[in-house]
């Protein structure tokens, strides 16, 4: 439950793995019964915002990667398309301003922010320097401003809060996480695409300490998750520095089952396609070694929860590849769990 920035409505959100429904409460009539904005139907996911007497809806009704629509009516047939759903661009979020629309998107595995002027139709993106990173829309409580706050982080940049004046293009840092004795110039991040056995290209984010990198000689820790359509973004980690400063190369493999490349990437690693998550991880590890990012006798793997399931699979499929595995709270007793509906969260796993 949350209140919309327009302050006219309170939302009650109901959702499951692949279906959602939103009910509206008039903020001035809290004792009134909620009204369903759009009844749930299997496979349809949507979210909404409200500004200037208009509802804006992010929906996958016309494409798996979501489009943006608007309407003044509780009637789906009267929706107008603002941004159509696209095959290779995922619309992850949006925010409304008096003169601007800002969209958080994901393309080729990386997030981006794009702003559109309501009056001129002019669009522009925000440029980022790192080869692999994550950016996101921050809390912007009022639409009556030209100032946008957004977050940014990379494997070599601590979490940073920016403020951008969309009218002038002026940008400033409001806050950055402080890391004692950290010098970003000592580290290097890279973004690679690796072709796996079935011909699919899998993205990989890497980081290492420049001082200790020796091609083909370093220990390498390979991390993966690949579930629920969740994206494992290449953000900053203080604890990871300890490994990098001891010569480790850290590799984040964006295996199928995650959301880095949209719904089709998620679908490619769940249900009957779940094996792809496991083989992606193994194939990428082999190729990273071939490219000199790690020594074959100094390979380690790590994953937690659903990523622990990934760990359980890879150590059985490739028992001699890794010389150590960290399985954090691993979900490995899958059959027993899925057969017991009384266990919390079990029924929500049926579509996974």
Tab-separated table of C-alpha atoms in Angstrom:
chain	number	residue	atom	x	y	z
A	1	UNK	CA	0.000	0.000	0.000
A	2	UNK	CA	1.314	3.460	-0.865
A	3	UNK	CA	0.163	6.968	-1.632
A	4	UNK	CA	0.754	8.356	-5.106
A	5	UNK	CA	2.781	11.575	-5.526
A	6	UNK	CA	-0.351	13.356	-6.782
A	7	UNK	CA	-1.767	12.684	-3.281
A	8	UNK	CA	-5.167	11.957	-4.808
A	9	UNK	CA	-5.052	8.185	-4.474
A	10	UNK	CA	-3.762	5.439	-2.214
A	11	UNK	CA	-2.777	2.223	-3.974
A	12	UNK	CA	-3.376	-1.305	-2.748
A	13	UNK	CA	-1.136	-3.584	-4.803
A	14	UNK	CA	-1.726	-7.333	-5.117
A	15	UNK	CA	0.705	-9.400	-7.143
A	16	UNK	CA	2.225	-12.811	-7.726
A	17	UNK	CA	5.078	-14.053	-9.877
A	18	UNK	CA	3.439	-13.037	-13.149
A	19	UNK	CA	0.125	-11.340	-12.350
A	20	UNK	CA	-0.846	-8.083	-10.677
A	21	UNK	CA	-3.898	-6.087	-9.672
A	22	UNK	CA	-4.169	-2.564	-8.257
A	23	UNK	CA	-7.026	-1.185	-6.212
A	24	UNK	CA	-7.525	2.545	-5.675
A	25	UNK	CA	-8.635	4.431	-2.607
A	26	UNK	CA	-9.584	8.089	-2.824
A	27	UNK	CA	-7.187	9.760	-0.381
A	28	UNK	CA	-9.931	12.161	0.677
A	29	UNK	CA	-12.384	9.317	1.381
A	30	UNK	CA	-10.407	6.770	3.426
A	31	UNK	CA	-13.546	4.967	4.602
A	32	UNK	CA	-14.756	4.306	1.068
A	33	UNK	CA	-14.376	0.900	-0.546
A	34	UNK	CA	-11.385	0.473	-2.870
A	35	UNK	CA	-12.019	0.415	-6.596
A	36	UNK	CA	-10.198	-2.015	-8.884
A	37	UNK	CA	-8.209	-0.156	-11.528
A	38	UNK	CA	-7.874	-3.195	-13.777
A	39	UNK	CA	-8.911	-6.717	-12.731
A	40	UNK	CA	-6.155	-9.306	-12.629
A	41	UNK	CA	-5.680	-11.712	-15.494
A	42	UNK	CA	-3.012	-14.338	-15.610
A	43	UNK	CA	0.251	-13.129	-17.104
A	44	UNK	CA	-0.616	-9.428	-17.046
A	45	UNK	CA	1.626	-7.260	-14.870
A	46	UNK	CA	1.184	-3.544	-14.419
A	47	UNK	CA	2.033	-0.623	-12.170
A	48	UNK	CA	0.755	2.929	-12.264
A	49	UNK	CA	1.201	6.530	-11.251
A	50	UNK	CA	-1.102	9.536	-11.401
A	51	UNK	CA	-0.508	13.164	-12.301
A	52	UNK	CA	-2.588	16.025	-13.713
A	53	UNK	CA	-5.811	13.952	-13.604
A	54	UNK	CA	-4.186	11.246	-15.725
A	55	UNK	CA	-3.167	7.682	-14.928
A	56	UNK	CA	0.134	6.447	-16.376
A	57	UNK	CA	0.454	2.673	-16.593
A	58	UNK	CA	3.521	0.512	-17.102
A	59	UNK	CA	2.112	-2.711	-18.552
A	60	UNK	CA	3.179	-5.841	-20.422
A	61	UNK	CA	-0.174	-6.226	-22.191
A	62	UNK	CA	1.362	-5.597	-25.639
A	63	UNK	CA	4.874	-6.918	-25.059
A	64	UNK	CA	6.870	-8.861	-22.488
A	65	UNK	CA	9.282	-5.984	-21.862
A	66	UNK	CA	6.554	-3.485	-20.916
A	67	UNK	CA	5.261	-0.292	-22.489
A	68	UNK	CA	3.892	2.941	-21.020
A	69	UNK	CA	0.279	4.040	-21.436
A	70	UNK	CA	-1.991	6.795	-20.146
A	71	UNK	CA	-5.693	7.315	-19.595
A	72	UNK	CA	-8.154	9.361	-17.577
A	73	UNK	CA	-10.618	6.510	-17.369
A	74	UNK	CA	-10.941	3.155	-15.606
A	75	UNK	CA	-11.350	1.566	-19.016
A	76	UNK	CA	-8.491	-0.349	-20.630
A	77	UNK	CA	-9.904	0.185	-24.115
A	78	UNK	CA	-9.200	3.918	-23.726
A	79	UNK	CA	-5.496	3.587	-22.957
A	80	UNK	CA	-3.182	5.691	-25.136
A	81	UNK	CA	0.349	4.528	-25.895
A	82	UNK	CA	3.124	6.805	-24.659
A	83	UNK	CA	6.044	4.409	-25.218
A	84	UNK	CA	5.379	1.083	-26.975
A	85	UNK	CA	6.774	-2.206	-25.718
A	86	UNK	CA	10.033	-3.080	-27.484
A	87	UNK	CA	11.764	-6.399	-28.094
A	88	UNK	CA	15.235	-5.477	-26.857
A	89	UNK	CA	14.574	-2.696	-24.340
A	90	UNK	CA	12.999	-3.361	-20.942
A	91	UNK	CA	11.043	-0.559	-19.294
A	92	UNK	CA	11.762	-1.049	-15.590
A	93	UNK	CA	10.339	2.117	-14.026
A	94	UNK	CA	9.216	5.663	-14.733
A	95	UNK	CA	8.639	8.943	-12.908
A	96	UNK	CA	6.464	11.909	-13.811
A	97	UNK	CA	7.391	15.578	-13.635
A	98	UNK	CA	5.571	18.730	-14.651
A	99	UNK	CA	7.558	19.134	-17.876
A	100	UNK	CA	9.343	15.808	-18.106
A	101	UNK	CA	8.889	12.068	-18.210
A	102	UNK	CA	11.889	10.037	-17.015
A	103	UNK	CA	12.142	6.347	-17.848
A	104	UNK	CA	14.450	3.748	-16.340
A	105	UNK	CA	15.262	1.182	-19.005
A	106	UNK	CA	17.498	-1.844	-19.462
A	107	UNK	CA	19.229	-2.675	-22.727
A	108	UNK	CA	22.041	-5.119	-23.479
A	109	UNK	CA	22.142	-5.973	-19.784
A	110	UNK	CA	22.726	-2.418	-18.528
A	111	UNK	CA	20.318	0.086	-17.017
A	112	UNK	CA	19.898	3.604	-18.381
A	113	UNK	CA	17.832	6.727	-17.772
A	114	UNK	CA	16.042	8.619	-20.532
A	115	UNK	CA	14.158	11.894	-20.222
A	116	UNK	CA	11.418	13.171	-22.520
A	117	UNK	CA	10.047	16.710	-22.596
A	118	UNK	CA	6.247	16.682	-22.560
A	119	UNK	CA	6.011	19.893	-24.611
A	120	UNK	CA	8.633	19.380	-27.325
A	121	UNK	CA	8.880	15.595	-27.447
A	122	UNK	CA	12.660	15.945	-27.207
A	123	UNK	CA	14.388	12.941	-25.637
A	124	UNK	CA	17.893	12.490	-24.285
A	125	UNK	CA	19.798	9.971	-22.222
A	126	UNK	CA	22.188	10.333	-19.319
A	127	UNK	CA	25.734	9.225	-20.139
A	128	UNK	CA	27.801	6.993	-17.854
A	129	UNK	CA	31.518	6.291	-18.090
A	130	UNK	CA	31.963	2.812	-16.616
A	131	UNK	CA	31.717	-0.234	-18.916
A	132	UNK	CA	29.408	-2.012	-16.461
A	133	UNK	CA	27.259	-0.294	-13.836
A	134	UNK	CA	23.756	0.222	-12.484
A	135	UNK	CA	21.640	3.362	-12.290
A	136	UNK	CA	18.188	3.867	-10.823
A	137	UNK	CA	15.505	6.465	-10.196
A	138	UNK	CA	15.790	7.762	-6.647
A	139	UNK	CA	13.053	9.196	-4.450
A	140	UNK	CA	11.555	12.248	-6.156
A	141	UNK	CA	8.604	13.271	-3.985
A	142	UNK	CA	7.194	16.125	-6.058
A	143	UNK	CA	6.544	16.296	-9.812
A	144	UNK	CA	6.505	20.108	-9.758
A	145	UNK	CA	10.225	20.479	-10.347
A	146	UNK	CA	12.868	20.126	-13.039
A	147	UNK	CA	15.279	18.477	-10.599
A	148	UNK	CA	15.747	14.727	-10.943
A	149	UNK	CA	17.480	12.654	-8.304
A	150	UNK	CA	18.958	9.350	-9.378
A	151	UNK	CA	21.413	6.792	-8.054
A	152	UNK	CA	24.506	5.332	-9.654
A	153	UNK	CA	27.030	2.662	-8.746
A	154	UNK	CA	29.573	0.491	-10.499
A	155	UNK	CA	32.148	-2.084	-9.510
A	156	UNK	CA	34.626	0.790	-9.090
A	157	UNK	CA	32.240	3.561	-7.962
A	158	UNK	CA	30.548	3.596	-4.536
A	159	UNK	CA	26.801	4.305	-4.462
A	160	UNK	CA	26.282	7.929	-5.489
A	161	UNK	CA	23.186	10.137	-5.411
A	162	UNK	CA	23.036	12.712	-8.216
A	163	UNK	CA	20.738	15.657	-8.839
A	164	UNK	CA	20.172	16.646	-12.463
A	165	UNK	CA	18.451	19.840	-13.587
A	166	UNK	CA	16.627	18.555	-16.645
A	167	UNK	CA	16.049	22.083	-17.968
A	168	UNK	CA	19.720	23.095	-17.969
A	169	UNK	CA	21.573	19.761	-17.930
A	170	UNK	CA	23.510	20.793	-14.820
A	171	UNK	CA	24.399	17.850	-12.597
A	172	UNK	CA	25.820	17.645	-9.102
A	173	UNK	CA	26.626	14.974	-6.534
A	174	UNK	CA	24.430	15.134	-3.449
A	175	UNK	CA	25.971	12.216	-1.608
A	176	UNK	CA	28.422	9.377	-2.110
A	177	UNK	CA	29.131	6.451	0.187
A	178	UNK	CA	32.455	6.956	1.912
A	179	UNK	CA	35.031	4.157	1.637
A	180	UNK	CA	38.218	4.671	3.630
A	181	UNK	CA	41.463	4.584	1.611
A	182	UNK	CA	39.655	3.556	-1.580
A	183	UNK	CA	41.166	4.778	-4.863
A	184	UNK	CA	39.049	3.866	-7.910
A	185	UNK	CA	42.027	4.275	-10.238
A	186	UNK	CA	43.573	1.152	-8.713
A	187	UNK	CA	40.772	-1.052	-10.061
A	188	UNK	CA	39.427	-1.936	-13.484
A	189	UNK	CA	35.991	-3.206	-14.480
A	190	UNK	CA	35.094	-4.844	-17.781
A	191	UNK	CA	31.942	-6.028	-19.545
A	192	UNK	CA	32.146	-9.054	-21.837
A	193	UNK	CA	29.807	-11.183	-23.933
A	194	UNK	CA	30.559	-14.889	-24.027
A	195	UNK	CA	28.969	-17.351	-26.452
A	196	UNK	CA	27.899	-20.545	-24.691
A	197	UNK	CA	27.307	-24.035	-26.088
A	198	UNK	CA	23.861	-23.387	-27.607
A	199	UNK	CA	25.031	-20.178	-29.322
A	200	UNK	CA	23.542	-17.736	-26.809
A	201	UNK	CA	25.608	-14.708	-25.799
A	202	UNK	CA	25.829	-14.315	-22.013
A	203	UNK	CA	26.973	-11.017	-20.433
A	204	UNK	CA	29.652	-11.008	-17.735
A	205	UNK	CA	30.835	-8.178	-15.471
A	206	UNK	CA	34.419	-8.322	-14.187
A	207	UNK	CA	36.537	-6.325	-11.753
A	208	UNK	CA	40.091	-6.673	-10.485
A	209	UNK	CA	42.959	-4.727	-8.952
A	210	UNK	CA	45.224	-3.496	-11.756
A	211	UNK	CA	48.321	-3.916	-9.585
A	212	UNK	CA	47.798	-7.635	-9.012
A	213	UNK	CA	46.381	-8.741	-12.350
A	214	UNK	CA	48.561	-11.214	-14.247
A	215	UNK	CA	46.949	-12.806	-17.259
A	216	UNK	CA	46.166	-16.447	-16.627
A	217	UNK	CA	47.557	-16.486	-13.094
A	218	UNK	CA	44.939	-14.953	-10.798
A	219	UNK	CA	42.505	-16.743	-8.526
A	220	UNK	CA	38.964	-16.050	-9.733
A	221	UNK	CA	35.641	-16.008	-7.887
A	222	UNK	CA	32.637	-16.535	-10.155
A	223	UNK	CA	29.248	-15.396	-8.832
A	224	UNK	CA	25.777	-16.160	-10.184
A	225	UNK	CA	22.064	-16.118	-9.354
A	226	UNK	CA	19.715	-16.482	-12.321
A	227	UNK	CA	16.202	-16.677	-10.882
A	228	UNK	CA	12.855	-14.854	-10.609
A	229	UNK	CA	13.805	-12.454	-13.394
A	230	UNK	CA	15.945	-10.571	-10.872
A	231	UNK	CA	18.916	-8.711	-12.295
A	232	UNK	CA	22.278	-9.020	-10.576
A	233	UNK	CA	23.725	-5.609	-11.324
A	234	UNK	CA	27.390	-4.655	-11.270
A	235	UNK	CA	27.354	-2.390	-8.235
A	236	UNK	CA	29.984	-1.551	-5.646
A	237	UNK	CA	30.908	-3.793	-2.729
A	238	UNK	CA	33.205	-2.794	0.114
A	239	UNK	CA	33.706	-6.389	1.245
A	240	UNK	CA	34.737	-7.404	-2.275
A	241	UNK	CA	37.763	-5.090	-2.083
A	242	UNK	CA	39.439	-7.493	0.328
A	243	UNK	CA	39.467	-10.168	-2.360
A	244	UNK	CA	40.574	-7.822	-5.132
A	245	UNK	CA	43.444	-6.548	-2.999
A	246	UNK	CA	44.621	-10.140	-2.612
A	247	UNK	CA	44.736	-10.701	-6.352
A	248	UNK	CA	41.295	-12.155	-7.062
A	249	UNK	CA	39.399	-11.475	-10.260
A	250	UNK	CA	35.675	-11.229	-9.494
A	251	UNK	CA	33.278	-12.323	-12.240
A	252	UNK	CA	29.526	-11.726	-12.110
A	253	UNK	CA	27.866	-14.014	-14.661
A	254	UNK	CA	24.419	-12.825	-15.736
A	255	UNK	CA	23.025	-16.297	-16.481
A	256	UNK	CA	19.617	-16.968	-17.980
A	257	UNK	CA	16.835	-16.930	-15.414
A	258	UNK	CA	17.697	-13.383	-14.389
A	259	UNK	CA	16.169	-10.257	-15.861
A	260	UNK	CA	19.248	-8.598	-17.344
A	261	UNK	CA	18.056	-9.046	-20.934
A	262	UNK	CA	14.330	-8.878	-20.365
A	263	UNK	CA	11.525	-11.379	-20.091
A	264	UNK	CA	12.950	-13.716	-22.710
A	265	UNK	CA	16.141	-13.991	-20.631
A	266	UNK	CA	14.064	-14.875	-17.601
A	267	UNK	CA	11.999	-17.409	-19.546
A	268	UNK	CA	15.196	-18.933	-20.907
A	269	UNK	CA	16.256	-19.969	-17.408
A	270	UNK	CA	13.123	-21.122	-15.616
A	271	UNK	CA	10.730	-24.085	-15.613
A	272	UNK	CA	11.817	-26.549	-18.331
A	273	UNK	CA	14.643	-24.200	-19.337
A	274	UNK	CA	16.270	-24.075	-15.895
A	275	UNK	CA	19.224	-26.165	-17.042
A	276	UNK	CA	20.370	-23.155	-19.094
A	277	UNK	CA	21.223	-21.275	-15.891
A	278	UNK	CA	23.607	-24.039	-14.893
A	279	UNK	CA	25.283	-24.583	-18.258
A	280	UNK	CA	25.658	-20.821	-18.806
A	281	UNK	CA	27.614	-20.558	-15.565
A	282	UNK	CA	29.914	-23.461	-16.412
A	283	UNK	CA	30.494	-22.454	-20.050
A	284	UNK	CA	31.299	-18.868	-19.087
A	285	UNK	CA	33.763	-20.037	-16.440
A	286	UNK	CA	35.634	-22.118	-19.023
A	287	UNK	CA	35.802	-19.184	-21.428
A	288	UNK	CA	36.972	-16.734	-18.771
A	289	UNK	CA	39.852	-19.091	-18.032
A	290	UNK	CA	40.608	-19.329	-21.756
A	291	UNK	CA	40.746	-15.530	-21.932
A	292	UNK	CA	43.227	-15.398	-19.093
A	293	UNK	CA	41.083	-13.999	-16.294
A	294	UNK	CA	41.767	-16.883	-13.940
A	295	UNK	CA	44.076	-19.842	-13.386
A	296	UNK	CA	42.322	-23.220	-13.910
A	297	UNK	CA	43.568	-24.469	-10.539
A	298	UNK	CA	42.383	-21.372	-8.663
A	299	UNK	CA	38.677	-21.164	-9.523
A	300	UNK	CA	35.905	-20.638	-6.979
A	301	UNK	CA	32.144	-20.200	-7.272
A	302	UNK	CA	29.536	-18.505	-5.102
A	303	UNK	CA	25.771	-18.059	-5.017
A	304	UNK	CA	23.053	-17.688	-2.419
A	305	UNK	CA	19.437	-18.822	-1.984
A	306	UNK	CA	18.250	-19.506	-5.548
A	307	UNK	CA	21.883	-18.912	-6.475
A	308	UNK	CA	22.659	-21.688	-4.003
A	309	UNK	CA	20.547	-23.946	-6.186
A	310	UNK	CA	22.843	-22.893	-9.018
A	311	UNK	CA	25.848	-23.874	-6.899
A	312	UNK	CA	24.364	-27.272	-6.107
A	313	UNK	CA	23.901	-27.934	-9.803
A	314	UNK	CA	27.295	-26.775	-11.069
A	315	UNK	CA	29.322	-28.769	-8.547
A	316	UNK	CA	27.529	-31.903	-9.733
A	317	UNK	CA	27.672	-31.060	-13.439
A	318	UNK	CA	31.315	-29.935	-13.268
A	319	UNK	CA	32.740	-31.492	-10.086
A	320	UNK	CA	36.405	-30.862	-10.968
A	321	UNK	CA	36.086	-27.305	-12.293
A	322	UNK	CA	35.876	-25.335	-9.059
A	323	UNK	CA	38.276	-25.735	-6.159
A	324	UNK	CA	35.872	-24.251	-3.663
A	325	UNK	CA	32.198	-23.293	-3.580
A	326	UNK	CA	30.344	-20.919	-1.277
A	327	UNK	CA	26.658	-21.903	-1.184
A	328	UNK	CA	24.899	-19.256	0.902
A	329	UNK	CA	21.585	-20.479	2.404
A	330	UNK	CA	21.194	-22.682	-0.684
A	331	UNK	CA	17.771	-23.722	-1.949
A	332	UNK	CA	18.712	-27.319	-2.713
A	333	UNK	CA	15.899	-29.497	-1.337
A	334	UNK	CA	13.594	-28.372	-4.121
A	335	UNK	CA	11.360	-31.429	-4.471
A	336	UNK	CA	10.484	-31.640	-0.773
A	337	UNK	CA	9.761	-27.915	-0.639
A	338	UNK	CA	7.595	-27.824	-3.750
A	339	UNK	CA	5.489	-30.760	-2.553
A	340	UNK	CA	4.595	-29.041	0.734
A	341	UNK	CA	2.114	-26.192	0.240
A	342	UNK	CA	2.209	-25.349	3.949
A	343	UNK	CA	5.768	-24.012	3.678
A	344	UNK	CA	5.795	-20.215	3.267
A	345	UNK	CA	6.515	-19.044	-0.300
A	346	UNK	CA	6.080	-22.511	-1.851
A	347	UNK	CA	2.997	-21.730	-3.955
A	348	UNK	CA	4.674	-18.609	-5.303
A	349	UNK	CA	7.395	-20.831	-6.753
A	350	UNK	CA	5.079	-22.800	-9.017
A	351	UNK	CA	5.630	-20.445	-11.975
A	352	UNK	CA	9.387	-20.387	-11.426
